[in-house]
mmCIF file of C-alpha atoms in Angstrom:
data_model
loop_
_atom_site.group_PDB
_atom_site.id
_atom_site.type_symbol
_atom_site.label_atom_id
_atom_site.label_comp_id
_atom_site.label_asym_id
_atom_site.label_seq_id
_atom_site.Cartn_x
_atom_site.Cartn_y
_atom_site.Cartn_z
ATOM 1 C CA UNK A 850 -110.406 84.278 -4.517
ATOM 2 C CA UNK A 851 -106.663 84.269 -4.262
ATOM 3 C CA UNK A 852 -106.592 87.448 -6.709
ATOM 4 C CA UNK A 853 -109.108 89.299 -4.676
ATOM 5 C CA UNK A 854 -107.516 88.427 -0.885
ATOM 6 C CA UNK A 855 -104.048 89.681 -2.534
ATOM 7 C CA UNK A 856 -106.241 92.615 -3.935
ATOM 8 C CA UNK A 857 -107.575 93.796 -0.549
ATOM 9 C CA UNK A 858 -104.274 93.053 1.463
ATOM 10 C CA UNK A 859 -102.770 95.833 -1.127
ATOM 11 C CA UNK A 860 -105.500 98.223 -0.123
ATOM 12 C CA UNK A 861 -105.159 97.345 3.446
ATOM 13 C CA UNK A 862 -101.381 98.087 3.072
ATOM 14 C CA UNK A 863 -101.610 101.005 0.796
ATOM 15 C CA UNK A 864 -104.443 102.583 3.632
ATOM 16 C CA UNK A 865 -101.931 102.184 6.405
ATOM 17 C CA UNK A 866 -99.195 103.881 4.782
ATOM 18 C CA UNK A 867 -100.982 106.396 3.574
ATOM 19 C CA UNK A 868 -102.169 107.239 6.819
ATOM 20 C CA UNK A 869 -99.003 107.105 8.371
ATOM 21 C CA UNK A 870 -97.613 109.196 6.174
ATOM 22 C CA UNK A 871 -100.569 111.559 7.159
ATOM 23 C CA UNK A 872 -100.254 111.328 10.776
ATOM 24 C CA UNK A 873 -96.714 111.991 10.278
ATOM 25 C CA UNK A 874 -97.590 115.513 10.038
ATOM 26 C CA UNK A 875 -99.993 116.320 13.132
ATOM 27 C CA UNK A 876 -98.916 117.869 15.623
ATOM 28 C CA UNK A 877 -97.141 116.771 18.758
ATOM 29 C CA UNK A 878 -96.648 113.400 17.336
ATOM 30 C CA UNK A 879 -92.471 111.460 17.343
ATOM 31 C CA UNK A 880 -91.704 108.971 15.411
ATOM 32 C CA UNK A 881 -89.723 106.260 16.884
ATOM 33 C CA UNK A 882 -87.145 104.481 14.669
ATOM 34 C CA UNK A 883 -88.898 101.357 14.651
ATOM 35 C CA UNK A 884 -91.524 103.259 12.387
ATOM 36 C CA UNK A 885 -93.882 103.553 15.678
ATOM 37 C CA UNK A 886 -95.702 106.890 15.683
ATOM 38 C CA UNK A 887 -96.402 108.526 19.256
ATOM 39 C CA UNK A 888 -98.201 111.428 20.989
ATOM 40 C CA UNK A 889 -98.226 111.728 24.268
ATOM 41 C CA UNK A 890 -101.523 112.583 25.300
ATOM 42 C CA UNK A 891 -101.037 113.096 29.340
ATOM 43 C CA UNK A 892 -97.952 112.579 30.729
ATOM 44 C CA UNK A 893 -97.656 110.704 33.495
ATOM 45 C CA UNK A 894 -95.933 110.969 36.969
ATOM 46 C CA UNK A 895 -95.188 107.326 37.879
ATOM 47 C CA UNK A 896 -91.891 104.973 36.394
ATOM 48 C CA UNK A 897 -91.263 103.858 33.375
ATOM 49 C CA UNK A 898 -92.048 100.678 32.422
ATOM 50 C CA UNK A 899 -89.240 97.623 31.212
ATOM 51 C CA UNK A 900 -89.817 95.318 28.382
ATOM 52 C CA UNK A 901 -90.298 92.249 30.983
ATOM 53 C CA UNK A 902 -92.316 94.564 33.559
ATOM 54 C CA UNK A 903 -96.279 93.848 34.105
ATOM 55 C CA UNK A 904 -98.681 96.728 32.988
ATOM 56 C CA UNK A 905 -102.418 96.911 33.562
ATOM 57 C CA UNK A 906 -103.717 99.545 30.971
ATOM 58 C CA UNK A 907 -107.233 101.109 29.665
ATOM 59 C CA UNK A 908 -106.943 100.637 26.181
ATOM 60 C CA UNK A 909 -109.050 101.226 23.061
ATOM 61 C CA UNK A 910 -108.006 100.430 19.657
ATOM 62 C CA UNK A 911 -109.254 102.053 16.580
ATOM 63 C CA UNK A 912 -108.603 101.012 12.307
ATOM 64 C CA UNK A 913 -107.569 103.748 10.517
ATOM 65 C CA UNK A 914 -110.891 105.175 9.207
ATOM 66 C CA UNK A 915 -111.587 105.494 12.989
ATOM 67 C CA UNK A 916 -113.918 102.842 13.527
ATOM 68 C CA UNK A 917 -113.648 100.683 17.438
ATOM 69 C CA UNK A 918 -112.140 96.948 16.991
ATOM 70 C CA UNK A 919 -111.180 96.401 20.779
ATOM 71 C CA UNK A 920 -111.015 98.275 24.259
ATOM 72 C CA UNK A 921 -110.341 97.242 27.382
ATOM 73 C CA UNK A 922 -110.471 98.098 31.464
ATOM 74 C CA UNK A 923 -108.038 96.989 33.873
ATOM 75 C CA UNK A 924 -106.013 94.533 31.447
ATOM 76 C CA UNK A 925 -102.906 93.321 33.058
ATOM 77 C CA UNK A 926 -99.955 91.676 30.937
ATOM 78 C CA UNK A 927 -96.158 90.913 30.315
ATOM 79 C CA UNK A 928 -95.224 94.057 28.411
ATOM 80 C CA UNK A 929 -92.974 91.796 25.889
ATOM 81 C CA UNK A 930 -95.954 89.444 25.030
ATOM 82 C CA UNK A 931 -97.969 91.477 23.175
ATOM 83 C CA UNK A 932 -97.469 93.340 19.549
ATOM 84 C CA UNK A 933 -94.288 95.762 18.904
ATOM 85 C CA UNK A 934 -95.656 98.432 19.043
ATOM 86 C CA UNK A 935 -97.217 98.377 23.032
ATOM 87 C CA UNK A 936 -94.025 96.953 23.842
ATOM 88 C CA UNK A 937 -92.503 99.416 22.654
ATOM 89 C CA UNK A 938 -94.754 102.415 23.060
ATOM 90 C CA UNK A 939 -95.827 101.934 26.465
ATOM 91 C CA UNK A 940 -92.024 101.932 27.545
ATOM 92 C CA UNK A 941 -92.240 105.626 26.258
ATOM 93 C CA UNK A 942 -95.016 106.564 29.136
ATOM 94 C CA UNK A 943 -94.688 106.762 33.023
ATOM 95 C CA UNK A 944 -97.043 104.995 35.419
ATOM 96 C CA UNK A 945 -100.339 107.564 35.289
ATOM 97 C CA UNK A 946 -99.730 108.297 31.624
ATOM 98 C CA UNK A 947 -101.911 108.228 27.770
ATOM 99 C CA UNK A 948 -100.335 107.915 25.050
ATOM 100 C CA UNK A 949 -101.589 107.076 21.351
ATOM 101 C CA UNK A 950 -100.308 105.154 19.233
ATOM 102 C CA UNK A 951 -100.526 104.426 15.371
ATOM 103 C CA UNK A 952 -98.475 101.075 15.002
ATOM 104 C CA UNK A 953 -98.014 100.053 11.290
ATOM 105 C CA UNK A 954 -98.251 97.008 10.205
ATOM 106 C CA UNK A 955 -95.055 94.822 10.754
ATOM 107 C CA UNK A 956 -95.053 96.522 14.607
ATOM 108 C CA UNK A 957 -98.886 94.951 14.725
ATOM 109 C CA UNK A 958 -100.357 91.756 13.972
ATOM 110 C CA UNK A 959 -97.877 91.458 10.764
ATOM 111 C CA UNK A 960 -99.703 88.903 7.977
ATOM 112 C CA UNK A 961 -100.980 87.088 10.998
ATOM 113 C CA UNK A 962 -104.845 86.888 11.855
ATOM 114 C CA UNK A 963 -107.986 88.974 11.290
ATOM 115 C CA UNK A 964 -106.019 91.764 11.494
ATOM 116 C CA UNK A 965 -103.091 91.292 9.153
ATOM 117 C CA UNK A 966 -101.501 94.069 7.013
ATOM 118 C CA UNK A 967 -103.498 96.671 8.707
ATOM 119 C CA UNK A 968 -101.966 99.886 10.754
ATOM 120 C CA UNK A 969 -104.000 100.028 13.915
ATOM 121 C CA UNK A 970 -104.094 102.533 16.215
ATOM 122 C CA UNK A 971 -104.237 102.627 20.183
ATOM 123 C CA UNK A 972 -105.058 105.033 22.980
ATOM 124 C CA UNK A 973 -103.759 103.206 26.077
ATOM 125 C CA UNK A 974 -103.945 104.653 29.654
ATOM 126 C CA UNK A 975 -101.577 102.892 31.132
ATOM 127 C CA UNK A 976 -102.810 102.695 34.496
ATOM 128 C CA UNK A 977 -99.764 100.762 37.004
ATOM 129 C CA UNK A 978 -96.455 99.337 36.316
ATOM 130 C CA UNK A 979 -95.186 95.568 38.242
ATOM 131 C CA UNK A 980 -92.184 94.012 38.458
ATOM 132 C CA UNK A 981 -92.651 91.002 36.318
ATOM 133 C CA UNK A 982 -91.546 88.183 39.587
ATOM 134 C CA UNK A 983 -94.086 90.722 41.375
ATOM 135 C CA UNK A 984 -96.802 87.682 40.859
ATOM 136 C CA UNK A 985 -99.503 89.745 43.283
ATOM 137 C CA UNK A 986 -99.852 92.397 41.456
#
């Protein structure tokens, strides 16, 4: 079993970067030095958000043959709390902005979880921007 989990966490790993590598390529998308890869899909017209600021975002998240693992509406958090890559990315959008993102592995979930050694990708509307003592909002 051992043999086999190593087996697929290659594949996993080899999928990611190949994609990467891929996506590297399109059109209109920056590569961050991190290893983040960006597009900005619609600018937007609002601030920036800091690493500590609260966001509330639309976001869906896709694996790299395109298929849905997670979306949400209206999901507010701590921008530094989450994976690299949105705390990262997101500080690359203003307030009214989507951007997508194709966060490799180590700027993910890492060898942690379900979704270990996989590069996932994210389109994430990010909707407002809060100061992070800014507990009402």
């Amino acid at each position: 079993a051992r043999k086999q989990r190593q087996e697929s966490e290659l594949r996993l790993i080899e999928e990611g970067d190949a994609f990467l590598a891929q996506n590297a390529e399109m059109p209109g998308v920056e590569l961050t030095e991190s290893g983040l890869q960006y597009r900005v899909i619609e600018p937007g017209d609002g601030k920036r958000p800091g690493p500590t600021d609260m966001v509330t975002v639309n976001y869906r998240g896709f694996l790299t043959d395109g298929k849905p693992f997670d979306s949400g509406e209206g999901v507010t958090f701590q921008l530094n709390r989450v994976i690299k890559g949105w705390t990262e990315g997101l500080q690359l959008i203003e307030e009214g902005g989507t951007i997508a993102l194709v966060v490799p592995r180590d700027l993910a979930y890492g060898n942690r979880g379900v979704m270990a050694h996989r590069t996932l990708i994210f389109e994430i509307e990010l909707l407002s921007v809060a100061a992070p003592e800014d507990e009402a909002g």
